[in-house]
PDB file of C-alpha atoms in Angstrom:
ATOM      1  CA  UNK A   1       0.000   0.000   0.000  1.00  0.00           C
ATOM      2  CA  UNK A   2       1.558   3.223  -1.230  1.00  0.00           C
ATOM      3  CA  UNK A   3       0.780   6.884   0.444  1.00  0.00           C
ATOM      4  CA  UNK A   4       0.528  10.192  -1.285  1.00  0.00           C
ATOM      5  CA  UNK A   5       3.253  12.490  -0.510  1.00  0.00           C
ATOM      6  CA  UNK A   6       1.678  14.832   2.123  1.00  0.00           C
ATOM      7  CA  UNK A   7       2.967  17.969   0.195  1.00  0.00           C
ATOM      8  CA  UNK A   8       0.563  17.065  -2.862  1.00  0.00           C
ATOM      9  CA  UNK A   9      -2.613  17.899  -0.180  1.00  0.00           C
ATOM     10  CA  UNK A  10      -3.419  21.745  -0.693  1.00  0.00           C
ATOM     11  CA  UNK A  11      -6.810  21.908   0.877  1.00  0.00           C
ATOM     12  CA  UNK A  12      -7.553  21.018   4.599  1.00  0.00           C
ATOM     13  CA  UNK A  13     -11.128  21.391   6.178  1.00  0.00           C
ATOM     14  CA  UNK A  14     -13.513  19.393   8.770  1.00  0.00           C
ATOM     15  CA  UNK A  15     -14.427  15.574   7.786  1.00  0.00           C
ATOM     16  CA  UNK A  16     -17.319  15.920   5.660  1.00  0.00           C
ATOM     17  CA  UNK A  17     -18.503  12.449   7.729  1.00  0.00           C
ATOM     18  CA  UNK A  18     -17.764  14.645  11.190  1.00  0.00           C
ATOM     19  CA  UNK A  19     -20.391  17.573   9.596  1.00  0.00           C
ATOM     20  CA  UNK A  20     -22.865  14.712   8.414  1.00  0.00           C
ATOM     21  CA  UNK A  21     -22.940  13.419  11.686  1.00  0.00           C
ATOM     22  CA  UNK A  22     -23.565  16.625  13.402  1.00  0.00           C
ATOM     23  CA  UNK A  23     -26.253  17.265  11.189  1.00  0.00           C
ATOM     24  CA  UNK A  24     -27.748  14.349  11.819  1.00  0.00           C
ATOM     25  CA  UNK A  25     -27.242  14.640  15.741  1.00  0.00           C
ATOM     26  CA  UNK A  26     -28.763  18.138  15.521  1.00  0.00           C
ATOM     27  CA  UNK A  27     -32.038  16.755  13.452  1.00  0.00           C
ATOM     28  CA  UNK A  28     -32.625  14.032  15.895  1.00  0.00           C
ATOM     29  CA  UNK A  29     -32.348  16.095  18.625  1.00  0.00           C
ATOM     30  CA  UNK A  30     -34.820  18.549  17.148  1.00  0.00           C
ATOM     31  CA  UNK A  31     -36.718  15.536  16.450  1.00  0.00           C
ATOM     32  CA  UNK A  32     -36.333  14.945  20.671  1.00  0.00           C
ATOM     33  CA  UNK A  33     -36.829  18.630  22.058  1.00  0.00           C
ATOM     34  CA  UNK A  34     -40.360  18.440  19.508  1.00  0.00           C
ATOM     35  CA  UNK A  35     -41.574  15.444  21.450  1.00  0.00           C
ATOM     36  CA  UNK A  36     -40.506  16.372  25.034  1.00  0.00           C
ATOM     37  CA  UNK A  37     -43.514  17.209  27.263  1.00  0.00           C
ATOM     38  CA  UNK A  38     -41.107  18.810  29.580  1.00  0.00           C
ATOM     39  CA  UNK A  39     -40.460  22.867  28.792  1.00  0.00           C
ATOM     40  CA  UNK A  40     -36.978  23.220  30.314  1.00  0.00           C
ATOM     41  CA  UNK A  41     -36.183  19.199  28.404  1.00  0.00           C
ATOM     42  CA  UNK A  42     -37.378  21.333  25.456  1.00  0.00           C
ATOM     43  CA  UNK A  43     -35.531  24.242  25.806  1.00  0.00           C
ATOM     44  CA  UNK A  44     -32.394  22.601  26.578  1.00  0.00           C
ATOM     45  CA  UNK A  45     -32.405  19.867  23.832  1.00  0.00           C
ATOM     46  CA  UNK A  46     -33.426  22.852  21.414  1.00  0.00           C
ATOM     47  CA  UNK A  47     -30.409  24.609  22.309  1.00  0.00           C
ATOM     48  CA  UNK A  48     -28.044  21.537  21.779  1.00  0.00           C
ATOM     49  CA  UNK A  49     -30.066  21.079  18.653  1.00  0.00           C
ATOM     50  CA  UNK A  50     -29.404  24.684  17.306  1.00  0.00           C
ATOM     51  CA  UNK A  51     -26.056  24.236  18.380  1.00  0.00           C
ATOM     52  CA  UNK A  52     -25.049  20.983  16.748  1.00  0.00           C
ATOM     53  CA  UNK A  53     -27.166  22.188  13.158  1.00  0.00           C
ATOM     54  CA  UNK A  54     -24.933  25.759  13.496  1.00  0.00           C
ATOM     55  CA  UNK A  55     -21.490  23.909  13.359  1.00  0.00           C
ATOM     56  CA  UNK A  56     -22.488  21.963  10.864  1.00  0.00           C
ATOM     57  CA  UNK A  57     -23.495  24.446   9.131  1.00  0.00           C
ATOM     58  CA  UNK A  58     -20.673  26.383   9.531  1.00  0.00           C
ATOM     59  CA  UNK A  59     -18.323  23.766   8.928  1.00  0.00           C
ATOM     60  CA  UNK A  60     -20.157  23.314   5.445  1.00  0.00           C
ATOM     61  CA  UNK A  61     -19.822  27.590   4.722  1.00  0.00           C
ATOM     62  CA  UNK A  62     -16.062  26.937   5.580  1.00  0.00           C
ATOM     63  CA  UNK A  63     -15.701  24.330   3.734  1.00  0.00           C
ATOM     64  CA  UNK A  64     -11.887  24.373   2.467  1.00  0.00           C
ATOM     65  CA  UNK A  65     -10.940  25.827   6.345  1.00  0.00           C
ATOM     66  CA  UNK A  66      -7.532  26.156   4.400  1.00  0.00           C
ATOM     67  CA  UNK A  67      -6.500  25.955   1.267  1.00  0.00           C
ATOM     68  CA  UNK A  68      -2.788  26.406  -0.676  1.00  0.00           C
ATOM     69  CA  UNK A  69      -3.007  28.534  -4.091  1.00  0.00           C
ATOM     70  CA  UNK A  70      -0.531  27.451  -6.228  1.00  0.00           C
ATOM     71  CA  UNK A  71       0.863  29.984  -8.414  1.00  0.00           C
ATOM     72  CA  UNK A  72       3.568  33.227  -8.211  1.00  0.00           C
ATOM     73  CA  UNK A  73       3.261  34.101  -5.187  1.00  0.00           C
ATOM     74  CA  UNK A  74       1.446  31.119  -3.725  1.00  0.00           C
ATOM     75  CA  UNK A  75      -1.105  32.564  -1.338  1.00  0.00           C
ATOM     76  CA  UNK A  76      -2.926  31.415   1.685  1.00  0.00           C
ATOM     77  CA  UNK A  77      -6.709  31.519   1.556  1.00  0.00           C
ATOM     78  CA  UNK A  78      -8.794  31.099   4.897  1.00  0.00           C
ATOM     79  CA  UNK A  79     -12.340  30.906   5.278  1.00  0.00           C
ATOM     80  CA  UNK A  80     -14.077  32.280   7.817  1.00  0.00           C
ATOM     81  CA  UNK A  81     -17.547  33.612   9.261  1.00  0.00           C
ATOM     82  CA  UNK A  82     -16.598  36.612   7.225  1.00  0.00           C
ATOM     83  CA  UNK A  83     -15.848  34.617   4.155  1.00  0.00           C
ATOM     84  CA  UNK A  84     -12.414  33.735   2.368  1.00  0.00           C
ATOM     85  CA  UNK A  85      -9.234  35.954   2.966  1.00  0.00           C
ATOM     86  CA  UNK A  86      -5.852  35.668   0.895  1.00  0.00           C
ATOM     87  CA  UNK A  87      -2.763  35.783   2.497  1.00  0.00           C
ATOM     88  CA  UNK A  88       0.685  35.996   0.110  1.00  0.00           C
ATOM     89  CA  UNK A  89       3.671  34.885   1.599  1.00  0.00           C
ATOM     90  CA  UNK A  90       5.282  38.736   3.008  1.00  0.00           C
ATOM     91  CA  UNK A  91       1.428  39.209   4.615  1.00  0.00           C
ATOM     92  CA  UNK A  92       2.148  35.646   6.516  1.00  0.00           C
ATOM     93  CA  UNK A  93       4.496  36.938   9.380  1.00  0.00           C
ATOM     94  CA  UNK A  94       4.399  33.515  11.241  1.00  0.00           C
ATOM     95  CA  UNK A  95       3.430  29.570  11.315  1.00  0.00           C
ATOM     96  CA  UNK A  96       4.281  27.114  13.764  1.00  0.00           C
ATOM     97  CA  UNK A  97       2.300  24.655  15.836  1.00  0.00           C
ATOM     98  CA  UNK A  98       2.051  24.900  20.038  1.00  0.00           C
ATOM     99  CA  UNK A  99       0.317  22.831  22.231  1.00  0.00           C
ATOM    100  CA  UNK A 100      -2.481  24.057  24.018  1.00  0.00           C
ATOM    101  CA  UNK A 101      -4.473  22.253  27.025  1.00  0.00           C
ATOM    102  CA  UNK A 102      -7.447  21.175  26.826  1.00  0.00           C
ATOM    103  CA  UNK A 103      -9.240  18.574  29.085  1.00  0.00           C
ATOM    104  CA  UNK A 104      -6.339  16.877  30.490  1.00  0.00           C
ATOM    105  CA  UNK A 105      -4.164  16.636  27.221  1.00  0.00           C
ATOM    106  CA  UNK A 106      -2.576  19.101  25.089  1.00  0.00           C
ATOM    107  CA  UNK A 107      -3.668  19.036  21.867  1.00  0.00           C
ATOM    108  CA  UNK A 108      -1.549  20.536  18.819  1.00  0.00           C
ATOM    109  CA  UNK A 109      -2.745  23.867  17.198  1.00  0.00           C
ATOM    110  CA  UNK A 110      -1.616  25.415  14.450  1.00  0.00           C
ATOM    111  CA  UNK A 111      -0.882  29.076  15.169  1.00  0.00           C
ATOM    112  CA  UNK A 112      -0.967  31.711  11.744  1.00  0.00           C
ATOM    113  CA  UNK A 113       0.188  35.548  12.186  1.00  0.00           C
ATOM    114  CA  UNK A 114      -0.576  37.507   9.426  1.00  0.00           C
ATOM    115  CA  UNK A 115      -0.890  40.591   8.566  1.00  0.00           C
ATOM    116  CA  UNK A 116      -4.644  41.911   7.998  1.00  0.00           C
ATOM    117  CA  UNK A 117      -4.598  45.002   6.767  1.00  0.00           C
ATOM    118  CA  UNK A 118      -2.084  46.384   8.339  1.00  0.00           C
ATOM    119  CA  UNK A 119      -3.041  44.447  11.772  1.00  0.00           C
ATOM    120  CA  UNK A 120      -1.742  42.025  13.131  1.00  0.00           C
ATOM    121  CA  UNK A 121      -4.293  38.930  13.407  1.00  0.00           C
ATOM    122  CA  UNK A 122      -3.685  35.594  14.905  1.00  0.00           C
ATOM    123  CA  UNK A 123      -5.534  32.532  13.111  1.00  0.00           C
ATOM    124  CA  UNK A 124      -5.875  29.092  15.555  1.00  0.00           C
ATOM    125  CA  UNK A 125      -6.217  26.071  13.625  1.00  0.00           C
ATOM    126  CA  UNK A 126      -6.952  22.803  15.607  1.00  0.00           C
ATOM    127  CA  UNK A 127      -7.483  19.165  14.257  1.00  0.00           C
ATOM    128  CA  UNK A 128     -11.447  19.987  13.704  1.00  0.00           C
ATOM    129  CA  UNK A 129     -10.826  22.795  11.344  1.00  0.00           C
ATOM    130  CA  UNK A 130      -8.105  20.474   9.323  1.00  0.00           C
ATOM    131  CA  UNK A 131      -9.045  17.079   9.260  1.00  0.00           C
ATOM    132  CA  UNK A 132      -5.135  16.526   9.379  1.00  0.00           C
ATOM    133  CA  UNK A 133      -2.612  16.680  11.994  1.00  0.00           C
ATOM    134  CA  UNK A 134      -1.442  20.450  12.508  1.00  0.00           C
ATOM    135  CA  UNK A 135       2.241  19.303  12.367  1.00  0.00           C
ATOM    136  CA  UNK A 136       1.351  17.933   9.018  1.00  0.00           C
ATOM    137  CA  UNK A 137      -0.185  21.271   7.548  1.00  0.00           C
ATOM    138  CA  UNK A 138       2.617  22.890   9.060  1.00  0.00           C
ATOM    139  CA  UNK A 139       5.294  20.896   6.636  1.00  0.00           C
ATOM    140  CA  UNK A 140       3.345  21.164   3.733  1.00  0.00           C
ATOM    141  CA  UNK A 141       2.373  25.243   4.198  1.00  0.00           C
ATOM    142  CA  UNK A 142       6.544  25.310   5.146  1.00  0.00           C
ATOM    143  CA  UNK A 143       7.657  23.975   1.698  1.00  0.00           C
ATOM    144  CA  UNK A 144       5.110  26.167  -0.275  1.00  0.00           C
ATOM    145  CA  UNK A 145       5.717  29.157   0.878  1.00  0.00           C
ATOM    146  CA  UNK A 146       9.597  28.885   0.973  1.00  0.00           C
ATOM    147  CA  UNK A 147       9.593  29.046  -2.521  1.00  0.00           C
TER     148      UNK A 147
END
């Protein structure tokens, strides 16, 4: 069994099973808070219902998190709530991956300063938002943009 060479991968975003899931938590919970006889059983299952339909839907409206534009310059695009943003490689001031605790563990993020408009901004990246290891992204958005 051969594997691609990670560097080929330009596009990282959330599992699309992970969002199908959610979606499908969020309907059935709908489903649940519609049936309950209990108001505050309502309420609450309503919220986690709005709440599990909202990341999916956000993680669909994302959908690539982060994505490699191949070309001269190569540039950076990341989607947000506000919708995509380009990066080039002089507007990327810094990428590296720390380890941030959560729940016991640390868990790898992948840090990105850039400059927005003149600002500094600070872009987190954890394992949801890639579907890939942050270390991984890291070595592939390394070789791309040292060219």
């Amino acid at each position: 069994m051969t594997t691609a060479d990670p560097s080929s991968r330009l596009a990282w975003s959330t599992p699309p099973a992970a969002l199908a899931v959610c979606g499908l938590g969020g309907v059935v919970l709908a489903g649940a808070a519609y049936l309950s006889n209990d108001n505050a059983a309502r309420l609450l299952i309503g919220l986690a219902a709005l709440g599990l339909l909202f990341l999916c839907f956000m993680g669909v409206r994302q959908r690539p998190r982060l994505e490699i534009e191949p070309g001269d310059p190569v540039h950076v695009v990341v989607r947000g709530m506000a919708g995509p943003q380009r990066y080039s490689p002089d507007r990327i001031l810094r990428v590296r991956v720390v380890g941030y605790r959560r729940l016991g563990r640390r868990m790898p993020m992948l840090e990105m300063d850039v400059d927005h408009h003149g600002e500094e901004k600070l872009i987190i990246f954890g394992r949801w938002d890639l579907g890939a290891h942050p270390e991984d992204v890291l070595e592939v958005l390394r070789i791309h943009l040292a060219r």
